[in-house]
Tab-separated table of C-alpha atoms in Angstrom:
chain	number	residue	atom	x	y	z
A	1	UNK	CA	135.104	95.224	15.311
A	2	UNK	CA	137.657	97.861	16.840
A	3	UNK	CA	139.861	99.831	14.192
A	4	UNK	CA	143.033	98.214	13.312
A	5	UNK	CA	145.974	100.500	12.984
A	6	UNK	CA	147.743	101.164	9.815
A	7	UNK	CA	150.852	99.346	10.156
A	8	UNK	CA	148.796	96.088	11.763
A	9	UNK	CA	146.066	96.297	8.902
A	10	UNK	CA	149.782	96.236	5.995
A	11	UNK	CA	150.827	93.685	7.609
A	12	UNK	CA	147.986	91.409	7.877
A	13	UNK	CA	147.569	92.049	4.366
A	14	UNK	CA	150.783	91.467	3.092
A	15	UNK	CA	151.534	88.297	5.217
A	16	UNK	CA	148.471	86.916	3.226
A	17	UNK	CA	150.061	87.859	-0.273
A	18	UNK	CA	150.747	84.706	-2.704
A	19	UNK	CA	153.130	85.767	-5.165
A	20	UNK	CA	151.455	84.022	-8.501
A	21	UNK	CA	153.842	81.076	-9.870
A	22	UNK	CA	152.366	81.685	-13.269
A	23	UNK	CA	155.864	82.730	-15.950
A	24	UNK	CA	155.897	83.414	-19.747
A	25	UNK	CA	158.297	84.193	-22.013
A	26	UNK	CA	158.595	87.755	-23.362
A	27	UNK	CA	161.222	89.523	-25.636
A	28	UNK	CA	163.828	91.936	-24.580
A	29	UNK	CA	162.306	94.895	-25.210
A	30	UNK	CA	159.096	94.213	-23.282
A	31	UNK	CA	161.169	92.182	-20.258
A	32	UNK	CA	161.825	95.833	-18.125
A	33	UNK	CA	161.320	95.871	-14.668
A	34	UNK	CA	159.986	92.435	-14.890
A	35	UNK	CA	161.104	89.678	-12.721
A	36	UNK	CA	163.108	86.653	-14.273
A	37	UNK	CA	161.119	82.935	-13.317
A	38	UNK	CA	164.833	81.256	-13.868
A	39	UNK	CA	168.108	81.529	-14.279
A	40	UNK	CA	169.945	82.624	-17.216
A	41	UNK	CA	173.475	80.876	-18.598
A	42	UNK	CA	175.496	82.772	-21.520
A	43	UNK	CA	175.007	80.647	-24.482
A	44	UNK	CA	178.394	81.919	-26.049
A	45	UNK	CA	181.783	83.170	-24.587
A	46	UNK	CA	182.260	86.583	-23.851
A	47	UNK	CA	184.561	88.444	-25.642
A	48	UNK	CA	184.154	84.883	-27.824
A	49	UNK	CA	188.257	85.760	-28.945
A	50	UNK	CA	191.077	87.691	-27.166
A	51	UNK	CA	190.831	91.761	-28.544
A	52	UNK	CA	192.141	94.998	-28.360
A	53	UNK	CA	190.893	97.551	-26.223
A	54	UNK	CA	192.229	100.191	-27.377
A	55	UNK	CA	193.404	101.349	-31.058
A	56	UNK	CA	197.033	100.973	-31.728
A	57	UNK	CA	199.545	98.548	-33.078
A	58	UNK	CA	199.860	94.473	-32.257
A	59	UNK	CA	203.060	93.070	-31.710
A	60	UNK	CA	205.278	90.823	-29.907
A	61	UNK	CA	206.657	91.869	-26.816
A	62	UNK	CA	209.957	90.886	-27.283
A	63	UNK	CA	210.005	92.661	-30.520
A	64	UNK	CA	210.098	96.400	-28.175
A	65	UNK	CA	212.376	95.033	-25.482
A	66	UNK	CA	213.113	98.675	-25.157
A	67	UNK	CA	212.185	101.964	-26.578
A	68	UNK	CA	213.330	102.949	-30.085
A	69	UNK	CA	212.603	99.498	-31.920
A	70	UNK	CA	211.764	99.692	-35.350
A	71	UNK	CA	208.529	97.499	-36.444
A	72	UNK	CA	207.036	96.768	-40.118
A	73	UNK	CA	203.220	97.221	-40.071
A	74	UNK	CA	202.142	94.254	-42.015
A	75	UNK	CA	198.811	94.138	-42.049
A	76	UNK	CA	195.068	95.996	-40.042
A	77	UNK	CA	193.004	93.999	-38.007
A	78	UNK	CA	189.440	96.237	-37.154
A	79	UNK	CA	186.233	94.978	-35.712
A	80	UNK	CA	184.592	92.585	-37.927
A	81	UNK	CA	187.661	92.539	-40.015
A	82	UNK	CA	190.091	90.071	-38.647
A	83	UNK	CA	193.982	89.803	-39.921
A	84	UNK	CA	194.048	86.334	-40.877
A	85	UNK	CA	197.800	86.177	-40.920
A	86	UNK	CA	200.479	86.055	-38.118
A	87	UNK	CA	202.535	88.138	-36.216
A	88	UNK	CA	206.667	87.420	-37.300
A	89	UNK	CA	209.539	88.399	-35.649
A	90	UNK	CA	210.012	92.167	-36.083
A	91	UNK	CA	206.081	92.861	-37.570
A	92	UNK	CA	203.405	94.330	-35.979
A	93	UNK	CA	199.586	94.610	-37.471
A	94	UNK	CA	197.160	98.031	-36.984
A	95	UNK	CA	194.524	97.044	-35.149
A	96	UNK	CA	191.661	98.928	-33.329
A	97	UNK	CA	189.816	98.502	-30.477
A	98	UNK	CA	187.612	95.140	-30.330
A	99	UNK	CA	189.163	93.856	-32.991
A	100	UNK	CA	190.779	90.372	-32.768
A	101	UNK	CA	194.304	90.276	-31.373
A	102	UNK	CA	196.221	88.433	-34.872
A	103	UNK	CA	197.885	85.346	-34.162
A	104	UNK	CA	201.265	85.573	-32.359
A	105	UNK	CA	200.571	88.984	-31.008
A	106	UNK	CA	200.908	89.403	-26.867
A	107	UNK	CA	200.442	93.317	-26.756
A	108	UNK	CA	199.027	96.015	-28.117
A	109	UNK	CA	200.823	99.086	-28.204
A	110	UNK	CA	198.958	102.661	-28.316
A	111	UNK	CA	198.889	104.534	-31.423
A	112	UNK	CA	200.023	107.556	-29.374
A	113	UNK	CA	203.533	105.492	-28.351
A	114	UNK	CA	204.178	104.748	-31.669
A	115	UNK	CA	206.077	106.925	-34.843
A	116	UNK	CA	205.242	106.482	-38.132
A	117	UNK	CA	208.373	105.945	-40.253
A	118	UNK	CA	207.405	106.069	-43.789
A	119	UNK	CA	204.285	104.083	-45.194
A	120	UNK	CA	204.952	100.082	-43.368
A	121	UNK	CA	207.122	101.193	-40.445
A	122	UNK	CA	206.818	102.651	-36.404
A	123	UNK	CA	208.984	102.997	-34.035
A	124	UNK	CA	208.101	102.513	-30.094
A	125	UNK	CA	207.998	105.485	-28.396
A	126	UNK	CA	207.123	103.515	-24.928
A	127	UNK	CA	207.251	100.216	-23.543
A	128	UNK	CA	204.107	98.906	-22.075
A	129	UNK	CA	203.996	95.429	-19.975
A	130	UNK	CA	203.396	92.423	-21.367
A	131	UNK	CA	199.370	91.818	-22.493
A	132	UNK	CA	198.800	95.740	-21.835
A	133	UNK	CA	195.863	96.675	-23.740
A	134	UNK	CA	194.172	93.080	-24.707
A	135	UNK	CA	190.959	91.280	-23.385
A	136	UNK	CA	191.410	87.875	-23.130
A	137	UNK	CA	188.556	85.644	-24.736
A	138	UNK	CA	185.982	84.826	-22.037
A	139	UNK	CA	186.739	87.551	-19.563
A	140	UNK	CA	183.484	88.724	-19.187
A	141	UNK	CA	181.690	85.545	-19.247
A	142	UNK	CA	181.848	82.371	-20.398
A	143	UNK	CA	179.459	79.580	-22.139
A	144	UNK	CA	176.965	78.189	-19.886
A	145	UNK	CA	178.248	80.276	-17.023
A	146	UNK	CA	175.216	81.500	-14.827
A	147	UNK	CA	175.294	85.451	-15.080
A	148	UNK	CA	171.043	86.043	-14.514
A	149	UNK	CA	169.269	84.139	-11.254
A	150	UNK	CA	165.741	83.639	-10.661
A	151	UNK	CA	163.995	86.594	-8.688
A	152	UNK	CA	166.074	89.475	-10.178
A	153	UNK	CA	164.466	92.569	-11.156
A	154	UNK	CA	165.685	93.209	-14.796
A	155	UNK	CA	166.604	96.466	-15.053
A	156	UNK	CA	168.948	98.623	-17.964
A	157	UNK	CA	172.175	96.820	-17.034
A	158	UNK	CA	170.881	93.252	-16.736
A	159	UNK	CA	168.724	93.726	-19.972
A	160	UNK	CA	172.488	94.323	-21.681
A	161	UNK	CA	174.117	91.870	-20.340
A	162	UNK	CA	171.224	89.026	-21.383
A	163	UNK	CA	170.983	90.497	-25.048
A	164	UNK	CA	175.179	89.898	-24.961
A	165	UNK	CA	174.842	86.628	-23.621
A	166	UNK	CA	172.348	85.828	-27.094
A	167	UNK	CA	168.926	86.095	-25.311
A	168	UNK	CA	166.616	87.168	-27.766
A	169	UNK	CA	163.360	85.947	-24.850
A	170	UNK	CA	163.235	85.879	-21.032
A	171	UNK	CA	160.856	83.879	-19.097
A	172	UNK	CA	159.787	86.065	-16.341
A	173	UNK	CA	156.810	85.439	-14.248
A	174	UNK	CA	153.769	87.156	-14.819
A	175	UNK	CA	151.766	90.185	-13.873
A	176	UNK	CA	149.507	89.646	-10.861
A	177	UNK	CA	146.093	90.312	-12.144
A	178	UNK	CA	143.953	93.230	-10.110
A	179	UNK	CA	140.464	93.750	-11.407
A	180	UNK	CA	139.260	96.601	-10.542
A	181	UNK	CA	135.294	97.018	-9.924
A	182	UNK	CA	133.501	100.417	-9.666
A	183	UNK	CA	130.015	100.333	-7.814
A	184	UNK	CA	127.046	102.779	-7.111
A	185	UNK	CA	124.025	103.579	-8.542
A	186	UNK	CA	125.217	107.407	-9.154
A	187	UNK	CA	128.563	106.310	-10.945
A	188	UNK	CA	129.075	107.005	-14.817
A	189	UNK	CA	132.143	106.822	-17.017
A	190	UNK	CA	133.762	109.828	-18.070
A	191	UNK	CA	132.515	111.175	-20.746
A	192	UNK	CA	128.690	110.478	-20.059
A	193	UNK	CA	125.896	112.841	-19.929
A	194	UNK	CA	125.057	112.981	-16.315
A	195	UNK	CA	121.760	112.587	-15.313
A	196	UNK	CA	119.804	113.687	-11.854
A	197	UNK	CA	121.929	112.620	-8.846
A	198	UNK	CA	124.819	111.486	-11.319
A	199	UNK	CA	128.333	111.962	-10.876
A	200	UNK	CA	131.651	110.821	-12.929
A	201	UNK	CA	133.189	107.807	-11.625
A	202	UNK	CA	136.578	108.677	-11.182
A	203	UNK	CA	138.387	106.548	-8.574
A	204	UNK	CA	139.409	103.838	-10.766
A	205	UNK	CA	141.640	105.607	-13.522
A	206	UNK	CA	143.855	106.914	-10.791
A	207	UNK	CA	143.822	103.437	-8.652
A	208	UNK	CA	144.534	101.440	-12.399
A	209	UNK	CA	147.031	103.647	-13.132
A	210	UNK	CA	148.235	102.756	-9.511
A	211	UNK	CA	148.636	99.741	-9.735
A	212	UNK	CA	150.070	99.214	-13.207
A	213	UNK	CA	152.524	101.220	-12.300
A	214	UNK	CA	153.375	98.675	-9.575
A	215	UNK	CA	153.919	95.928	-12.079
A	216	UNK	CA	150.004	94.196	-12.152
A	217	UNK	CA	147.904	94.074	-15.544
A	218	UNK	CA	144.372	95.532	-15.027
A	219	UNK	CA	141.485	93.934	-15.718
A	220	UNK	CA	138.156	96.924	-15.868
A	221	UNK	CA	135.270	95.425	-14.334
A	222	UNK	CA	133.503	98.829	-15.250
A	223	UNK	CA	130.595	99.775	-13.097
A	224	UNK	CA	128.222	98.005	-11.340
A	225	UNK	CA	125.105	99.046	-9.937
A	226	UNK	CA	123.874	98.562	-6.419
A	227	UNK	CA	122.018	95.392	-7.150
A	228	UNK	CA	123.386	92.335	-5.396
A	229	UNK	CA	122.751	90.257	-8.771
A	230	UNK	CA	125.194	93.256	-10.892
A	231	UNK	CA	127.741	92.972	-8.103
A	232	UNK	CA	128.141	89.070	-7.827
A	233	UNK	CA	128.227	88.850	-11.629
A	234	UNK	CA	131.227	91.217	-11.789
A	235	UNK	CA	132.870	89.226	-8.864
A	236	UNK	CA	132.121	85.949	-11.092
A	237	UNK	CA	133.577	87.755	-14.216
A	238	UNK	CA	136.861	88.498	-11.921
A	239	UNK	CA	137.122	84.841	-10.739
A	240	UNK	CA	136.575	83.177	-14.589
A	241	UNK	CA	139.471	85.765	-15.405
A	242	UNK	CA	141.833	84.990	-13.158
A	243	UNK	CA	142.301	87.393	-11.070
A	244	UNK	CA	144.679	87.863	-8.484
A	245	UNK	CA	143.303	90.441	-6.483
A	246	UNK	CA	139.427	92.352	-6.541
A	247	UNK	CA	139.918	95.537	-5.843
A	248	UNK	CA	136.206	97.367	-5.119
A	249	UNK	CA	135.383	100.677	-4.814
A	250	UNK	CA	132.685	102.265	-2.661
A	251	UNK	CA	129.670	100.108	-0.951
A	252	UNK	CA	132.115	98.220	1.594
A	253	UNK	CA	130.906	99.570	4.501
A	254	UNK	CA	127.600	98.790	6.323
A	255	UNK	CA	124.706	101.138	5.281
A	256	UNK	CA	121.476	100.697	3.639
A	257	UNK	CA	123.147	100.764	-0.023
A	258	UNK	CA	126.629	99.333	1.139
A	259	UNK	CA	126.175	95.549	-0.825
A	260	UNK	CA	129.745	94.724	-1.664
A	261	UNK	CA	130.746	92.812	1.437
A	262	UNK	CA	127.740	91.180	1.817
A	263	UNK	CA	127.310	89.753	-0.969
A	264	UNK	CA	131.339	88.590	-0.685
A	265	UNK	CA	130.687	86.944	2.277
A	266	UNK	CA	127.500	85.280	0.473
A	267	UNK	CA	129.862	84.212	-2.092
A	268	UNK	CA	132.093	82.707	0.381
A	269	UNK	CA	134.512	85.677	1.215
A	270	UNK	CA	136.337	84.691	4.305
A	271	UNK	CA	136.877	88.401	5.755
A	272	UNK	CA	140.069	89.316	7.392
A	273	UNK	CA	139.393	92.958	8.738
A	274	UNK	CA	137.801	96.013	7.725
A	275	UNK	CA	137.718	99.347	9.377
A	276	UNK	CA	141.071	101.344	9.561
A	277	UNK	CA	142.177	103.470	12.579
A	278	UNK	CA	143.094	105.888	9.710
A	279	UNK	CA	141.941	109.432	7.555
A	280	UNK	CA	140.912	109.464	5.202
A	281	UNK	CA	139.795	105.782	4.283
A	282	UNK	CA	138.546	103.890	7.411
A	283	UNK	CA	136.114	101.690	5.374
A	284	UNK	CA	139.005	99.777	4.302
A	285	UNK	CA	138.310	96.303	3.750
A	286	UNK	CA	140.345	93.169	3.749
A	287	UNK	CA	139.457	89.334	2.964
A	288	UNK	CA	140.347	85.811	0.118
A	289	UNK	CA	137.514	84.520	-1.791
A	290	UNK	CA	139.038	81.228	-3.180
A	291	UNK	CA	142.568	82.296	-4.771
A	292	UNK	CA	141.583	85.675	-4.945
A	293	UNK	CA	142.386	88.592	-2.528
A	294	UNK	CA	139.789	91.134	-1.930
A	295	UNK	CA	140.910	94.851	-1.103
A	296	UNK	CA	137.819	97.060	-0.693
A	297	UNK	CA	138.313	100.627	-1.064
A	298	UNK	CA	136.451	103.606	0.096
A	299	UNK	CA	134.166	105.285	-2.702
A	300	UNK	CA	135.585	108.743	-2.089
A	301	UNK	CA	138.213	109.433	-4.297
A	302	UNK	CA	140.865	110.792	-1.843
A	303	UNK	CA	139.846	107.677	0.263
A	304	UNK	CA	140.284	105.592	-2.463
A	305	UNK	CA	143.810	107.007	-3.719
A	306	UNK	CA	144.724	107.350	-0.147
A	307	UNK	CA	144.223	103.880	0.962
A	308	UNK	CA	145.602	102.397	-2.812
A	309	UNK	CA	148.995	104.096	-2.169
A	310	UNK	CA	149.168	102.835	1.398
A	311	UNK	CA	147.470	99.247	0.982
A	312	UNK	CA	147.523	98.585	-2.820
A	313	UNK	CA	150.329	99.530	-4.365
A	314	UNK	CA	152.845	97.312	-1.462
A	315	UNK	CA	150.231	94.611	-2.232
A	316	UNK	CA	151.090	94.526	-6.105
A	317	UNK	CA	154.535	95.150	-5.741
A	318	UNK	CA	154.858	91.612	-3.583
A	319	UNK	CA	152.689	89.495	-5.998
A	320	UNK	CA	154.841	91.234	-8.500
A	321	UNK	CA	157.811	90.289	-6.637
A	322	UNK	CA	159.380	93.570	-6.694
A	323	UNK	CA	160.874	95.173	-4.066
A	324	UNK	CA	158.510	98.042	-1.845
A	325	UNK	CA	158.722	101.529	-2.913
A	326	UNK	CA	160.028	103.975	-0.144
A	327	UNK	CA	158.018	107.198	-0.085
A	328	UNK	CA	158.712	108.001	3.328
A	329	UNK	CA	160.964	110.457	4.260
A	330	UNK	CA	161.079	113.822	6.724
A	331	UNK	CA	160.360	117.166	6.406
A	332	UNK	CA	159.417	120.506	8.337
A	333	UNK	CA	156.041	121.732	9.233
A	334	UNK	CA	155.008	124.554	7.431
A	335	UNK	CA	152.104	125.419	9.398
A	336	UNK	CA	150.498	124.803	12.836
A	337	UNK	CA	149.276	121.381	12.882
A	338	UNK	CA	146.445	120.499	15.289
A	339	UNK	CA	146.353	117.891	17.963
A	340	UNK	CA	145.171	114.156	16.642
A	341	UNK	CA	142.272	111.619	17.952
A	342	UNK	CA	142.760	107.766	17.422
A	343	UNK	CA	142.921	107.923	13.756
A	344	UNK	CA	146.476	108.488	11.674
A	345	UNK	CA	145.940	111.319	9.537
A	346	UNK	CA	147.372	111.536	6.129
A	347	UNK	CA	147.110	115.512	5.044
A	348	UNK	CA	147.692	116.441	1.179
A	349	UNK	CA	150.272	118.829	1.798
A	350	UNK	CA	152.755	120.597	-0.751
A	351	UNK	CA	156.584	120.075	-0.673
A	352	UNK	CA	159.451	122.975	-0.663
A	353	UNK	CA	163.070	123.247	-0.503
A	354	UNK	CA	164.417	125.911	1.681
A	355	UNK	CA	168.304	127.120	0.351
A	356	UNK	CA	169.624	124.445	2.770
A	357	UNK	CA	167.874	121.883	1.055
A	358	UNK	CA	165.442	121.030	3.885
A	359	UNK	CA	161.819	120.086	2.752
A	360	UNK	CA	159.010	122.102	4.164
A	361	UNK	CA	155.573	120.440	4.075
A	362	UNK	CA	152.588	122.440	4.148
A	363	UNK	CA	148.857	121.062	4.558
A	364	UNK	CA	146.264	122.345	2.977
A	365	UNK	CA	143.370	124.129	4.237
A	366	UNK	CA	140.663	121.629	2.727
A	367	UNK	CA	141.225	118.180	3.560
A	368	UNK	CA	138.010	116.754	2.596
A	369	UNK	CA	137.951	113.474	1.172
A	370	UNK	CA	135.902	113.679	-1.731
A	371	UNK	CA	138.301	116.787	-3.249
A	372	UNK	CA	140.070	115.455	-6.113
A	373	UNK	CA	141.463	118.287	-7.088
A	374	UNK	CA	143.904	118.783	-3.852
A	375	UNK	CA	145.069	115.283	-4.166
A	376	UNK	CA	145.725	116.059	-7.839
A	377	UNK	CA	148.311	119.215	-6.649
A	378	UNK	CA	149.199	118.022	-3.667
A	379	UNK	CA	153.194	116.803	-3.391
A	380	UNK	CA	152.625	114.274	-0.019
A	381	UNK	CA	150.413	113.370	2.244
A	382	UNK	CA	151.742	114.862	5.885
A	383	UNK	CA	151.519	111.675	8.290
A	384	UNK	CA	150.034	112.757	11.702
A	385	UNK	CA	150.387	109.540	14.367
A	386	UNK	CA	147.521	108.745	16.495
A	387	UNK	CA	147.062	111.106	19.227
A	388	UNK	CA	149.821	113.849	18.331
A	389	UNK	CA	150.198	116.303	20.028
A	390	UNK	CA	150.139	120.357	18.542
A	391	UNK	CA	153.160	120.597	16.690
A	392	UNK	CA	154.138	124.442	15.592
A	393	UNK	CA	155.034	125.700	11.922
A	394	UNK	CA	158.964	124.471	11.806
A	395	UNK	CA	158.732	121.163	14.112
A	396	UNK	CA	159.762	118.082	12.627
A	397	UNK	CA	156.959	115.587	10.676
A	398	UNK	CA	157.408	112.710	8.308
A	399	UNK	CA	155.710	112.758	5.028
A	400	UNK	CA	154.946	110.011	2.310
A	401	UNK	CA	156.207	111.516	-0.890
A	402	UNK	CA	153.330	111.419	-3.799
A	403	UNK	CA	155.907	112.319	-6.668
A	404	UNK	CA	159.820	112.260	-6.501
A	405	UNK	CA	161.681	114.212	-4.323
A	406	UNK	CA	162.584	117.831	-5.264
A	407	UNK	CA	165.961	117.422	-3.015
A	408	UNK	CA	167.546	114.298	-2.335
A	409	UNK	CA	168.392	115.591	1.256
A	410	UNK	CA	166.692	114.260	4.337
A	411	UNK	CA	165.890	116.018	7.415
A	412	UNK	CA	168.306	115.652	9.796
């Protein structure tokens, strides 16, 4: 099987993406950034009576047909408090802003155009239009008017606008469910005391973290050995869970110890592609088992993080229906880059700002992909096409940011 190119191999993948139809109801303060599974309707009026926006005095527009009229304060209307009376000939009421507008009052006039004459009286110092200064009852929404639809993101400003319209719980649909399965022989959690040939499995805190962040709930499949019986039982657990997606890491490839996609295909996999005209992370592999999409990443960690930012995280983000995060942008070279073979490169590289505000992107030295500790310090990975050419320290290069951008100025 040839090597599929990068955008082909997204594609392919995403095409396949079923966005789960599963909802549930969750309250306000957990309902951020997740996506609503209906629409909403106010179930009140909004304002639910006609109120002041600003504080000042209410009265009867005729009463100030001009300025110098003479007004008896007979009363103070303030939010929550209500004046209960109404609005004569010749009277006016204190009232401040959001509180109800008194009966027979059609304006509110400011508390800086009025004079205080003695301890019941003002005089207008201005005349404002007719209704200035008043929000009519429903003018934001009304009952049973559809403010919310089905497929919106619900972000700060939606949140408020639900809680006003006397939503206490959302039904939004639910997290796509990625477990995520760790396999090797030489793999141990964090923490362990590492025996001959041992090393810390890593990979899978950064890829969970990945992916939560992309809206899915994580189900830890831990490790599992390189025993065909460990690995199908951990596929089995993922199924009776679930599971939206099986993410693997390590053992997709085709040596001796490589047992992940055989035994997938055993277990009926049907296998879409593998191998990816990429670097790092060509062992990239791509099938459905039953309901459940399987992503197979490489076992080295840059690999792994490498091909979860470019494959994963767009995955997630469409079962999650959310919209696809946009880390490309451009940025100058800030070293000599070699010429490229048939693989896209993607170089941990650190970001600068020149005084312009231009982003400079230099690759580092070390690009194997089993260094952690570059990816962990690195700013973006430096993209470098199939079969570039040289490209000199200054030339032009696009970049996939890893963290947000120092500068939001492109390159030109």
């Amino acid at each position: 099987m040839s090597l599929l190119p990068v955008e082909d191999a997204l594609e392919r993948l995403l095409k396949a993406a079923r966005p789960p139809a599963r909802s549930e109801s969750v309250p306000l303060h957990e309902a951020c950034d997740r996506v609503l599974a209906g629409d909403v309707a106010a179930r009140l009026t909004q304002p639910p009576f006609d109120n002041s926006a600003m504080d000042g005095y209410a009265l009867r527009h005729q009463d100030i047909a001009e300025p110098g009229a003479t007004l008896r304060v007979v009363g103070r209307s303030a939010a929550g408090h209500a004046f209960s009376g109404t609005v004569g000939p010749g009277e006016t009421v204190r009232i401040f802003t959001g509180a109800p507008l008194p009966a027979g009052a059609d304006t509110v006039l400011l508390q800086e155009d009025a004079e205080t004459i003695g301890d019941d009286r003002i005089r207008n110092t201005f005349l404002p239009p007719r209704g200035r200064h008043i929000r009519p009852r429903g003018q934001d929404f009304t009952e049973g008017e559809v403010v919310l639809r089905e497929g919106q993101m619900l972000d700060a400003g939606r949140l408020t606008v639900a809680a006003a319209m006397n939503h206490a719980v959302l039904n939004v649909y639910a997290r796509p469910k990625v477990a995520l399965l760790a396999t090797g022989d030489e793999l141990v959690p964090p923490g362990s005391a590492l025996g001959p040939s041992q090393i810390v499995a890593s990979n899978s805190y950064g890829v969970a973290a990945l992916a939560r962040e992309a809206g899915a709930e994580v189900i830890d499949l831990g490790i599992a050995a390189d025993d065909p019986n460990a690995i199908m039982d951990a596929v089995d657990w993922a199924k009776a869970c679930g599971a939206d997606v099986l993410v693997t890491l390590g053992g997709a490839s085709v040596g001796d110890h490589d047992l992940v996609q055989p035994v997938l295909v055993s277990a009926g996999m049907e296998l879409d592609f593998w191998r990816i005209a990429m670097r790092p992370g060509k062992p990239l592999m791509v099938g459905r088992l039953g309901g459940m999409q399987i992503l197979g990443l490489p076992g080295n960690p840059a690999s792994s993080m490498v091909c979860a930012l470019l494959f994963l995280e767009p995955l997630v983000r469409r079962l999650s229906r959310l919209p696809a995060v946009d880390r490309r942008t451009f940025a100058l070279a800030g070293s000599a880059l070699a010429a490229n073979d048939h693989r896209q490169d993607y170089l941990r590289a650190t970001v600068s700002v020149r005084d312009d505000g231009t982003l400079v992107a230099t690759p580092y030295d070390k690009q194997d992909s089993s260094m952690m500790k570059v990816f962990a310090a690195a700013d973006c990975l430096l993209v470098r096409p199939p079969h570039a050419e040289p490209a000199e320290a200054g030339d032009p290069c696009e970049i996939l940011l890893l963290r947000p951008s120092p500068t939001n100025r492109q390159f030109p």
